[in-house]
Amino acid sequence: MTAETISAPRHRPFRRPLFRRRSAIPGFGLTLGVTLTILSLIVLIPLSAVAIKASALSPSEFVAAAFSERAVAAYRLTFGAAFVAAVINGVFGVLTTWALVRYEFPGKAVVNALVDLPFALPTAVAGIALATLYAPNGWVGQYLTPLGIKAAYNPIGVTIALIFIGLPFVVRTLEPVMRDLSADVEEAAASLGAGRFDTILRVILPALGPAWLTGFALAFARGVGEYGSVIFIAGNMPYKSEIAPLLIIIQLEQFEYANAAAIALVMLAVSFLMLLIINAVQAWARRFS
Amino acid sequence: MAQSKARHPTEDPVWAKAVIIGLMLAFLGLVLILPLAAVFAEALRKGLGPALAAISNPDALAAVKLTLITAGIAVPFNAVFGLCAAWAIAKHEFPGKPLLITLIDLPFSVSPVVAGLIYVLVFGLQGWFGERLIDHDIKIIFAVPGIVLATIFVTFPFIARELIPLMQEQGVAEEEAAVSMGASGLYTFWRVTAPNVRWGLLYGVLLCNARAMGEFGAVSVVSGHIRGLTNTMPLHVEILYNEYDFVAAFAVAALLCLLAIVTLVLKGLLEIAQPDVKRGGGH
């Protein structure tokens, strides 16, 4: 029976029965039960509280809370900065991944480990470090001030923090795909007379497209929700440099729980939309691989 | 294959390599290395003494303790969850599997602030269980349980999504062989599965722990920022920074940087020793 369970699916045409023959491995009921219980208690039920709390508001109250002028300004900053940061990471992420996958250079192992720094470094630490660097008298800020650029306490500062946070998402999503790119295709392009530049532009970059989009979307999604690294450098001026997550905290501090939930619901909706897009891109990419 | 002198057609010219590596180093230097250097420079601005004093301050030590407690609960909890989820998903067939995996990943796409908010909505004063909790004198929000819950939420997928692909790749043949020869489920897990996944588990624990100790947004919402009581290390950094006590703020931050560096070094070593662990598919 063991052998049959293993080899059976291979001989079958595409349709798999809803439930495969009961697996010989025990513990299914217990582990799935524990998984579903914990998932519901920790994630699903508490998350539903946002929608339930927000639904206590009448439609007009909801719009007033979630789409007030101040909230819309915050969304514009949050999504705009996250988008610009993801684009910049998209460009430098490709360069970084290309160098890490294709080239050998001294210190490569250190660079490779360093790329994950934003995953390992607490966001608040990144936040105060960036705020200090880009403040008008900071290491970097002092060179920007004469140029008339005010980086910290400005939307530029928000973008800088989100570049820090998003970089590894792009690199680590691109890396396996770039590693698996077959040299054959490049050789074929070259042997057909394509220059190196043409090969990169027309053969390599299109093949990286889906992974790049996924990395971009992951970086963007992370940036939209980011709080710790941003608030120190943002300056948090209403209508100007106030991000949406901060608005939730402000509402909470005023005990306006329903208003906080309304803003959170908008952010959750955007997150889920991003999640859907990421899944769709990956499903689409799988069709070509 | 290539002639010794001529450049292989799939290799970039030397000048292009130099430009790309140069651009990468400039970018990474500006974005990653400079902030890291700034933390240590600011911490040591007045010498080692004040920095050490800031770290050994009782409030700082209380923050270190709370951070260790929080990670000490959240990481094992998520490890148990991850093992259960991976066992159910990777070793068995059932409908709705992709949906379940997506739901486990959900906390990654939720803003940390929203992660804190949901527990305030459930356990806070105006929350679902607010009044009942007051009646029984149980504090969750603005207390340690809330901090632990919020930390569990934001680190929820780390270990599970490391283990699921790893265990899926390993298949079920070894476990089925063990069971068919009469091994119990638990015995099979300990003797067959666990040795196969231990490095992947360690990898997940490493990443989960770094995030658990460093979480700021979610914890900030539920903590109430009570010094010495509900302050984790990242929250302590915030308080000191907002009080313009920069040397102390950066001293505690430097401690967290060391944690990050140790995490990255261990992660790198693990990737070199056990290349399989990296299959987990990003973060």
Coordinates of C-alpha atoms in Angstrom, one line a residue:
Chain A
M1 CA 0.0 0.0 0.0
T2 CA 2.9 2.3 0.8
A3 CA 4.4 2.0 -2.7
E4 CA 1.0 2.5 -4.3
T5 CA 0.3 5.7 -2.3
I6 CA 3.6 7.2 -3.4
S7 CA 3.5 6.3 -7.1
A8 CA -0.3 6.5 -7.7
P9 CA -0.6 10.2 -8.4
R10 CA 2.0 10.1 -11.1
H11 CA 0.0 7.7 -13.3
R12 CA -3.2 9.5 -12.9
P13 CA -4.3 12.1 -15.4
F14 CA -4.7 15.6 -14.1
R15 CA -7.7 15.2 -11.9
R16 CA -6.8 14.3 -8.3
P17 CA -9.6 13.2 -6.1
L18 CA -10.7 15.7 -3.4
F19 CA -9.3 13.5 -0.6
R20 CA -6.5 11.2 -1.5
R21 CA -6.5 7.8 0.1
R22 CA -6.0 8.3 3.8
S23 CA -2.3 8.9 4.4
A24 CA -0.4 6.3 6.3
I25 CA 1.3 9.0 8.3
P26 CA -0.6 9.6 11.6
G27 CA -1.2 12.9 13.4
F28 CA -3.2 14.6 10.6
G29 CA -6.2 15.4 12.7
L30 CA -4.2 16.6 15.7
T31 CA -1.8 18.8 13.8
L32 CA -4.4 20.3 11.5
G33 CA -6.6 20.9 14.5
V34 CA -3.9 22.7 16.4
T35 CA -2.9 24.7 13.3
L36 CA -6.5 25.8 12.7
T37 CA -7.2 26.6 16.3
I38 CA -4.0 28.7 16.8
L39 CA -4.5 30.4 13.4
S40 CA -8.1 31.4 14.3
L41 CA -7.3 32.6 17.9
I42 CA -4.1 34.5 17.1
V43 CA -4.8 35.8 13.5
L44 CA -8.2 35.4 12.1
I45 CA -10.6 36.3 15.0
P46 CA -8.6 39.3 16.2
L47 CA -8.3 40.5 12.5
S48 CA -12.0 40.3 12.1
A49 CA -12.3 42.7 15.1
V50 CA -11.2 45.5 12.7
A51 CA -14.1 44.9 10.3
I52 CA -16.6 44.5 13.2
K53 CA -15.4 47.6 15.0
A54 CA -15.5 49.6 11.8
S55 CA -18.9 48.4 10.9
A56 CA -20.2 50.1 14.1
L57 CA -19.8 53.3 12.2
S58 CA -22.5 54.5 9.8
P59 CA -21.4 54.8 6.2
S60 CA -21.0 58.5 6.5
E61 CA -19.1 58.3 9.7
F62 CA -16.9 55.7 8.1
V63 CA -16.1 57.9 5.2
A64 CA -15.5 60.8 7.6
A65 CA -13.0 58.7 9.6
A66 CA -11.3 56.8 6.8
F67 CA -11.2 59.4 4.1
S68 CA -10.9 62.7 6.0
E69 CA -8.6 65.2 4.4
R70 CA -5.9 64.3 6.9
A71 CA -6.3 60.6 6.3
V72 CA -6.2 61.0 2.5
A73 CA -3.0 63.1 2.8
A74 CA -1.5 60.3 5.0
Y75 CA -2.5 57.6 2.4
R76 CA -1.0 59.7 -0.4
L77 CA 2.3 60.0 1.5
T78 CA 2.3 56.4 2.6
F79 CA 1.5 54.9 -0.8
G80 CA 3.6 57.4 -2.7
A81 CA 6.7 57.0 -0.6
A82 CA 6.3 53.2 -0.6
F83 CA 6.0 53.3 -4.4
V84 CA 9.0 55.5 -5.0
A85 CA 11.1 53.4 -2.5
A86 CA 10.1 50.2 -4.2
V87 CA 11.0 51.6 -7.6
I88 CA 14.5 52.6 -6.3
N89 CA 14.9 49.3 -4.7
G90 CA 13.8 47.7 -8.0
V91 CA 16.6 49.3 -9.8
F92 CA 19.4 48.8 -7.3
G93 CA 18.0 45.5 -6.2
V94 CA 18.6 44.1 -9.8
L95 CA 22.1 45.5 -9.8
T96 CA 22.9 44.1 -6.4
T97 CA 21.4 40.7 -7.2
W98 CA 23.3 40.6 -10.6
A99 CA 26.6 41.3 -8.9
L100 CA 25.9 38.8 -6.1
V101 CA 24.9 36.0 -8.6
R102 CA 27.2 36.6 -11.5
Y103 CA 30.4 38.1 -10.2
E104 CA 33.1 37.2 -7.8
F105 CA 34.6 40.0 -5.8
P106 CA 36.4 40.3 -2.4
G107 CA 34.0 40.6 0.5
K108 CA 31.1 39.1 -1.4
A109 CA 30.0 36.9 1.6
V110 CA 29.8 40.0 3.8
V111 CA 27.8 42.0 1.2
N112 CA 25.5 39.0 0.8
A113 CA 24.9 38.8 4.6
L114 CA 24.5 42.6 4.8
V115 CA 21.6 42.6 2.3
D116 CA 19.5 40.9 5.0
L117 CA 20.4 43.6 7.6
P118 CA 16.9 45.2 7.4
F119 CA 15.3 41.9 8.3
A120 CA 17.5 41.5 11.3
L121 CA 17.9 45.1 12.6
P122 CA 15.0 46.4 14.8
T123 CA 13.1 49.0 12.9
A124 CA 13.3 51.6 15.7
V125 CA 17.1 51.3 15.6
A126 CA 17.1 51.9 11.8
G127 CA 14.7 54.8 12.4
I128 CA 16.9 56.7 14.9
A129 CA 20.0 56.0 12.9
L130 CA 18.5 57.3 9.7
A131 CA 17.0 60.4 11.4
T132 CA 20.4 61.2 12.8
L133 CA 22.2 60.7 9.5
Y134 CA 19.8 62.8 7.5
A135 CA 19.1 65.5 10.1
P136 CA 20.4 69.0 8.8
N137 CA 23.6 68.6 10.9
G138 CA 23.9 64.8 10.3
W139 CA 26.6 63.0 8.4
V140 CA 24.6 63.0 5.2
G141 CA 22.2 65.8 5.9
Q142 CA 24.9 68.5 6.2
Y143 CA 25.8 67.9 2.5
L144 CA 22.1 68.0 1.4
T145 CA 21.2 71.3 3.3
P146 CA 23.5 73.5 1.1
L147 CA 21.8 72.0 -2.0
G148 CA 18.4 73.1 -0.6
I149 CA 17.4 69.5 0.1
K150 CA 15.6 68.9 3.4
A151 CA 15.7 65.1 3.8
A152 CA 14.7 64.4 7.4
Y153 CA 11.3 65.5 8.7
N154 CA 10.0 65.5 5.2
P155 CA 8.5 63.0 2.7
I156 CA 12.0 62.4 1.4
G157 CA 12.9 61.1 4.8
V158 CA 9.9 58.7 4.7
T159 CA 11.1 57.4 1.3
I160 CA 14.7 56.9 2.6
A161 CA 13.5 54.8 5.5
L162 CA 11.3 52.7 3.2
I163 CA 14.3 52.1 0.8
F164 CA 16.2 50.7 3.8
I165 CA 13.2 48.4 4.8
G166 CA 12.4 47.2 1.3
L167 CA 15.8 46.3 -0.3
P168 CA 16.1 42.6 0.8
F169 CA 12.6 41.8 -0.5
V170 CA 13.7 42.7 -4.0
V171 CA 17.1 41.0 -3.8
R172 CA 15.9 37.8 -2.2
T173 CA 13.0 37.4 -4.6
L174 CA 15.2 37.9 -7.6
E175 CA 18.2 35.9 -6.5
P176 CA 16.9 32.3 -7.0
V177 CA 15.3 33.2 -10.4
M178 CA 18.5 34.8 -11.6
R179 CA 20.6 31.9 -10.4
D180 CA 18.4 29.5 -12.3
L181 CA 18.5 31.5 -15.6
S182 CA 19.9 29.0 -18.0
A183 CA 23.1 30.0 -19.7
D184 CA 21.9 28.3 -22.8
V185 CA 19.5 31.1 -23.7
E186 CA 22.2 33.7 -23.3
E187 CA 24.6 31.7 -25.4
A188 CA 22.0 31.2 -28.0
A189 CA 21.3 35.0 -28.1
A190 CA 25.0 35.7 -28.3
S191 CA 25.6 33.1 -31.0
L192 CA 22.8 34.6 -33.1
G193 CA 24.7 37.8 -33.0
A194 CA 23.1 39.7 -30.2
G195 CA 25.3 42.1 -28.4
R196 CA 25.7 41.8 -24.6
F197 CA 23.5 44.8 -24.1
D198 CA 20.8 43.4 -26.4
T199 CA 20.9 40.1 -24.6
I200 CA 20.4 41.7 -21.2
L201 CA 17.6 44.0 -22.4
R202 CA 15.7 41.5 -24.5
V203 CA 16.5 38.1 -23.0
I204 CA 17.5 38.4 -19.3
L205 CA 15.4 41.2 -18.0
P206 CA 12.1 39.9 -19.5
A207 CA 12.8 36.5 -17.9
L208 CA 13.2 38.3 -14.5
G209 CA 10.0 40.2 -14.9
P210 CA 7.6 38.2 -12.7
A211 CA 10.2 37.8 -9.9
W212 CA 10.9 41.5 -10.1
L213 CA 7.2 42.4 -9.9
T214 CA 6.8 40.1 -6.9
G215 CA 9.8 41.6 -5.2
F216 CA 8.5 45.1 -6.0
A217 CA 5.1 44.3 -4.6
L218 CA 6.6 42.7 -1.4
A219 CA 8.7 45.8 -0.8
F220 CA 5.8 48.1 -1.5
A221 CA 3.5 46.2 0.8
R222 CA 6.0 46.2 3.6
G223 CA 6.6 49.9 3.1
V224 CA 2.9 50.7 3.3
G225 CA 2.6 49.2 6.7
E226 CA 6.0 50.2 8.1
Y227 CA 6.1 52.3 11.3
G228 CA 9.2 52.0 13.4
S229 CA 11.8 53.1 10.9
V230 CA 9.7 55.9 9.6
I231 CA 8.3 57.9 12.5
F232 CA 11.7 59.1 13.7
I233 CA 12.7 60.6 10.4
A234 CA 9.3 61.6 9.2
G235 CA 8.7 64.6 11.5
N236 CA 5.0 63.6 11.6
M237 CA 3.5 66.8 10.6
P238 CA -0.2 66.4 9.8
Y239 CA -1.0 66.8 6.0
K240 CA 2.7 66.8 5.2
S241 CA 4.8 64.0 6.7
E242 CA 2.3 61.9 8.7
I243 CA 2.0 58.3 7.6
A244 CA -1.2 56.3 7.8
P245 CA -0.1 53.8 10.6
L246 CA 0.7 56.8 12.8
L247 CA -2.8 58.1 12.2
I248 CA -4.2 54.8 13.6
I249 CA -2.1 55.3 16.8
I250 CA -3.3 58.9 17.1
Q251 CA -6.9 57.8 16.9
L252 CA -6.2 55.1 19.5
E253 CA -4.6 57.6 21.9
Q254 CA -7.8 59.6 21.6
F255 CA -9.8 56.5 22.4
E256 CA -11.5 56.8 19.0
Y257 CA -11.3 53.0 18.5
A258 CA -13.9 52.9 15.6
N259 CA -12.1 55.6 13.7
A260 CA -8.8 53.7 14.2
A261 CA -10.5 50.6 12.9
A262 CA -11.8 52.4 9.9
I263 CA -8.3 53.6 8.8
A264 CA -6.9 50.1 9.6
L265 CA -9.6 48.6 7.4
V266 CA -8.5 50.7 4.4
M267 CA -4.9 49.6 5.0
L268 CA -5.9 46.0 5.3
A269 CA -7.9 46.2 2.1
V270 CA -4.8 47.5 0.3
S271 CA -2.6 44.8 1.9
F272 CA -5.0 42.1 0.7
L273 CA -5.1 43.6 -2.7
M274 CA -1.3 43.5 -2.8
L275 CA -1.4 39.9 -1.6
L276 CA -3.8 39.0 -4.4
I277 CA -1.7 40.7 -7.0
I278 CA 1.5 38.9 -5.8
N279 CA -0.3 35.5 -5.9
A280 CA -1.6 36.3 -9.4
V281 CA 1.8 37.3 -10.7
Q282 CA 3.3 34.2 -9.3
A283 CA 0.6 32.0 -10.8
W284 CA 1.1 33.7 -14.1
A285 CA 4.9 33.3 -13.9
R286 CA 4.5 29.6 -13.1
R287 CA 2.7 29.1 -16.4
F288 CA 5.8 30.0 -18.3
S289 CA 8.3 28.0 -16.3
Chain B
M1 CA 34.9 26.1 -22.7
A2 CA 36.0 29.6 -23.4
Q3 CA 39.4 30.3 -24.8
S4 CA 41.8 31.5 -22.2
K5 CA 41.9 35.1 -23.4
A6 CA 38.6 35.8 -25.1
R7 CA 35.7 36.8 -23.0
H8 CA 32.9 34.2 -22.9
P9 CA 29.8 35.6 -24.6
T10 CA 27.7 35.3 -21.4
E11 CA 30.2 37.2 -19.3
D12 CA 30.1 40.9 -18.9
P13 CA 33.1 43.1 -19.9
V14 CA 35.4 44.1 -17.0
W15 CA 34.3 47.8 -17.1
A16 CA 30.7 46.8 -16.8
K17 CA 31.5 44.6 -13.8
A18 CA 33.4 47.4 -12.2
V19 CA 30.5 49.9 -12.8
I20 CA 27.9 47.5 -11.4
I21 CA 29.9 46.5 -8.4
G22 CA 30.8 50.1 -7.7
L23 CA 27.1 51.2 -7.9
M24 CA 26.1 48.4 -5.7
L25 CA 28.7 49.1 -3.0
A26 CA 27.9 52.8 -3.1
F27 CA 24.1 52.1 -2.7
L28 CA 24.6 49.5 0.0
G29 CA 27.1 51.7 1.8
L30 CA 24.7 54.6 1.8
V31 CA 21.6 52.6 2.7
L32 CA 22.9 49.9 5.0
I33 CA 26.4 50.5 6.3
L34 CA 26.1 54.2 7.1
P35 CA 23.1 53.7 9.5
L36 CA 24.9 50.8 11.2
A37 CA 28.1 52.9 11.6
A38 CA 26.0 55.9 12.9
V39 CA 24.5 53.8 15.7
F40 CA 27.9 52.8 17.1
A41 CA 29.4 56.3 16.5
E42 CA 26.6 58.0 18.3
A43 CA 26.7 55.5 21.2
L44 CA 30.4 56.0 21.7
R45 CA 30.3 59.8 21.2
K46 CA 31.1 60.4 24.8
G47 CA 33.3 57.4 25.2
L48 CA 32.6 53.9 26.4
G49 CA 31.7 54.8 30.0
P50 CA 28.4 56.6 29.4
A51 CA 27.3 54.0 26.9
L52 CA 27.9 51.2 29.3
A53 CA 26.2 53.2 32.1
A54 CA 23.1 53.5 29.8
I55 CA 23.0 49.8 29.2
S56 CA 23.4 48.9 32.9
N57 CA 20.7 51.4 34.0
P58 CA 17.9 49.5 35.8
D59 CA 15.3 50.6 33.3
A60 CA 17.4 49.4 30.5
L61 CA 18.0 46.0 32.2
A62 CA 14.3 45.7 32.8
A63 CA 13.8 46.3 29.1
V64 CA 16.4 43.7 28.2
K65 CA 14.6 41.2 30.6
L66 CA 11.2 41.9 29.1
T67 CA 12.5 41.5 25.6
L68 CA 14.1 38.2 26.5
I69 CA 10.9 37.0 28.1
T70 CA 8.8 38.0 25.1
A71 CA 11.0 36.3 22.6
G72 CA 11.3 33.3 25.0
I73 CA 7.6 32.8 24.8
A74 CA 6.8 33.9 21.2
V75 CA 9.6 31.9 19.5
P76 CA 8.8 28.5 21.0
F77 CA 5.1 29.1 20.5
N78 CA 5.6 29.8 16.8
A79 CA 8.0 26.9 16.5
V80 CA 5.3 24.5 17.9
F81 CA 2.8 26.1 15.6
G82 CA 5.2 25.9 12.6
L83 CA 5.9 22.2 13.2
C84 CA 2.2 21.4 13.5
A85 CA 1.3 23.3 10.4
A86 CA 4.2 21.9 8.4
W87 CA 3.3 18.3 9.5
A88 CA -0.3 18.7 8.5
I89 CA 0.4 20.6 5.2
A90 CA 3.5 18.8 4.0
K91 CA 2.8 15.2 5.0
H92 CA -0.9 15.0 4.2
E93 CA -3.3 15.9 1.4
F94 CA -6.5 17.9 2.0
P95 CA -8.5 20.5 0.1
G96 CA -8.0 24.2 0.8
K97 CA -4.2 23.8 1.3
P98 CA -3.2 26.9 -0.7
L99 CA -5.7 29.0 1.2
L100 CA -4.4 27.7 4.5
I101 CA -0.8 28.6 3.5
T102 CA -2.0 32.1 2.4
L103 CA -3.8 32.6 5.8
I104 CA -0.6 31.6 7.7
D105 CA 1.3 34.2 5.7
L106 CA -1.3 36.8 6.4
P107 CA 0.5 38.6 9.3
F108 CA 3.4 39.5 6.9
S109 CA 1.1 41.7 4.9
V110 CA -0.6 43.4 7.9
S111 CA 1.0 46.6 9.2
P112 CA 2.6 46.1 12.7
V113 CA 0.4 48.9 14.0
V114 CA -2.7 47.1 12.8
A115 CA -1.4 44.0 14.5
G116 CA -1.3 45.9 17.8
L117 CA -4.7 47.5 17.1
I118 CA -6.5 44.2 16.7
Y119 CA -5.5 43.1 20.2
V120 CA -6.6 46.4 21.7
L121 CA -10.0 45.9 20.0
V122 CA -10.3 42.5 21.5
F123 CA -8.8 42.9 24.9
G124 CA -8.8 46.7 25.4
L125 CA -11.0 48.7 27.7
Q126 CA -13.7 49.2 25.0
G127 CA -12.9 45.8 23.5
W128 CA -14.8 42.6 23.3
F129 CA -13.5 41.2 26.5
G130 CA -12.6 44.5 28.1
E131 CA -15.1 44.6 30.9
R132 CA -14.9 40.9 31.7
L133 CA -11.2 41.2 32.0
I134 CA -11.5 44.1 34.4
D135 CA -14.0 42.1 36.5
H136 CA -11.4 39.3 36.9
D137 CA -8.6 41.8 37.3
I138 CA -6.7 40.5 34.3
K139 CA -4.5 42.9 32.4
I140 CA -3.6 42.1 28.8
I141 CA -3.3 45.4 27.1
F142 CA -0.7 47.7 28.5
A143 CA 0.8 44.6 30.2
V144 CA 3.1 41.8 29.3
P145 CA 0.5 39.4 27.8
G146 CA -0.5 41.9 25.2
I147 CA 3.2 42.5 24.3
V148 CA 3.7 38.7 23.9
L149 CA 0.5 38.3 21.8
A150 CA 1.4 41.2 19.5
T151 CA 4.9 39.7 19.1
I152 CA 3.5 36.3 18.3
F153 CA 1.3 37.8 15.6
V154 CA 4.0 39.7 13.8
T155 CA 6.4 36.7 13.9
F156 CA 3.7 34.1 13.2
P157 CA 4.7 32.9 9.7
F158 CA 8.5 32.9 10.1
I159 CA 9.0 29.3 11.2
A160 CA 6.0 27.8 9.5
R161 CA 7.0 29.1 6.0
E162 CA 10.5 27.9 6.5
L163 CA 9.4 24.4 7.4
I164 CA 6.5 23.9 5.0
P165 CA 8.5 24.0 1.7
L166 CA 11.4 22.1 3.3
M167 CA 9.1 19.2 4.5
Q168 CA 7.2 19.2 1.2
E169 CA 10.4 18.8 -0.7
Q170 CA 11.5 15.9 1.5
G171 CA 8.3 14.0 0.7
V172 CA 6.6 11.3 2.8
A173 CA 8.6 8.2 1.8
E174 CA 10.8 8.0 4.9
E175 CA 7.9 8.6 7.3
E176 CA 5.7 6.0 5.5
A177 CA 8.5 3.5 5.7
A178 CA 8.9 4.1 9.4
V179 CA 5.2 3.9 10.1
S180 CA 4.7 0.8 8.0
M181 CA 7.4 -0.9 10.1
G182 CA 5.4 -0.1 13.2
A183 CA 6.9 3.2 14.5
S184 CA 4.4 5.4 16.3
G185 CA 3.7 8.9 15.0
L186 CA 5.7 10.6 17.7
Y187 CA 8.6 8.3 17.3
T188 CA 8.6 8.8 13.5
F189 CA 8.6 12.5 14.1
W190 CA 11.5 12.5 16.5
R191 CA 13.6 9.9 14.7
V192 CA 12.8 10.5 11.0
T193 CA 11.4 14.0 10.4
A194 CA 13.1 16.0 13.1
P195 CA 16.7 15.2 12.1
N196 CA 15.7 16.2 8.5
V197 CA 14.3 19.5 9.4
R198 CA 16.4 20.6 12.3
W199 CA 18.6 23.0 10.4
G200 CA 15.6 24.6 8.6
L201 CA 13.9 24.9 12.0
L202 CA 17.0 26.6 13.4
Y203 CA 17.0 29.0 10.5
G204 CA 13.4 29.9 11.1
V205 CA 14.0 30.3 14.8
L206 CA 16.9 32.6 14.1
L207 CA 14.8 34.9 11.9
C208 CA 11.8 34.7 14.2
N209 CA 13.9 35.6 17.2
A210 CA 15.5 38.6 15.5
R211 CA 12.0 40.0 14.6
A212 CA 10.6 39.1 18.0
M213 CA 13.3 41.0 19.9
G214 CA 13.2 43.9 17.5
E215 CA 9.5 44.4 17.0
F216 CA 8.4 48.0 17.6
G217 CA 5.2 49.0 15.9
A218 CA 2.9 46.3 17.2
V219 CA 4.4 46.3 20.7
S220 CA 4.3 50.1 20.8
V221 CA 0.5 50.0 20.4
V222 CA -0.2 47.5 23.2
S223 CA 2.6 48.3 25.7
G224 CA 1.6 51.6 27.2
H225 CA 5.3 52.5 27.6
I226 CA 5.6 52.0 31.3
R227 CA 9.2 52.2 32.2
G228 CA 10.7 49.2 33.9
L229 CA 7.4 47.3 33.4
T230 CA 6.2 47.2 29.9
N231 CA 9.1 48.6 28.0
T232 CA 10.9 46.3 25.6
M233 CA 14.4 47.3 24.3
P234 CA 13.1 48.9 21.1
L235 CA 10.5 50.9 23.1
H236 CA 13.2 51.9 25.6
V237 CA 15.3 53.2 22.6
E238 CA 12.3 55.3 21.5
I239 CA 11.8 56.8 25.0
L240 CA 15.4 57.7 25.5
Y241 CA 15.6 59.2 22.0
N242 CA 12.5 61.3 22.5
E243 CA 14.0 62.6 25.7
Y244 CA 17.1 63.7 23.7
D245 CA 19.2 61.3 25.7
F246 CA 20.9 60.3 22.5
V247 CA 24.0 58.6 23.9
A248 CA 21.8 56.3 26.0
A249 CA 19.3 55.7 23.1
F250 CA 22.1 54.7 20.7
A251 CA 23.9 52.6 23.4
V252 CA 20.8 50.4 23.8
A253 CA 20.4 50.6 20.0
A254 CA 24.0 49.3 19.6
L255 CA 23.1 46.3 21.7
L256 CA 20.2 45.6 19.3
C257 CA 22.6 46.1 16.4
L258 CA 24.9 43.4 17.9
L259 CA 21.9 41.1 18.1
A260 CA 21.3 41.8 14.4
I261 CA 24.9 41.2 13.4
V262 CA 25.1 37.9 15.4
T263 CA 21.8 36.8 13.7
L264 CA 23.3 37.6 10.2
V265 CA 26.5 35.8 10.9
L266 CA 24.8 32.7 12.2
K267 CA 22.4 32.8 9.3
G268 CA 25.3 33.1 6.8
L269 CA 27.1 30.2 8.4
L270 CA 24.0 28.1 8.4
E271 CA 23.5 28.9 4.7
I272 CA 27.0 27.8 3.9
A273 CA 26.9 24.6 6.0
Q274 CA 23.3 23.6 5.0
P275 CA 22.5 25.2 1.6
D276 CA 19.0 23.5 1.8
V277 CA 17.7 25.8 4.5
K278 CA 17.6 28.7 2.0
R279 CA 14.9 27.0 0.0
G280 CA 12.3 28.5 2.3
G281 CA 11.4 31.1 -0.3
G282 CA 12.3 34.5 1.1
H283 CA 10.7 36.1 4.1

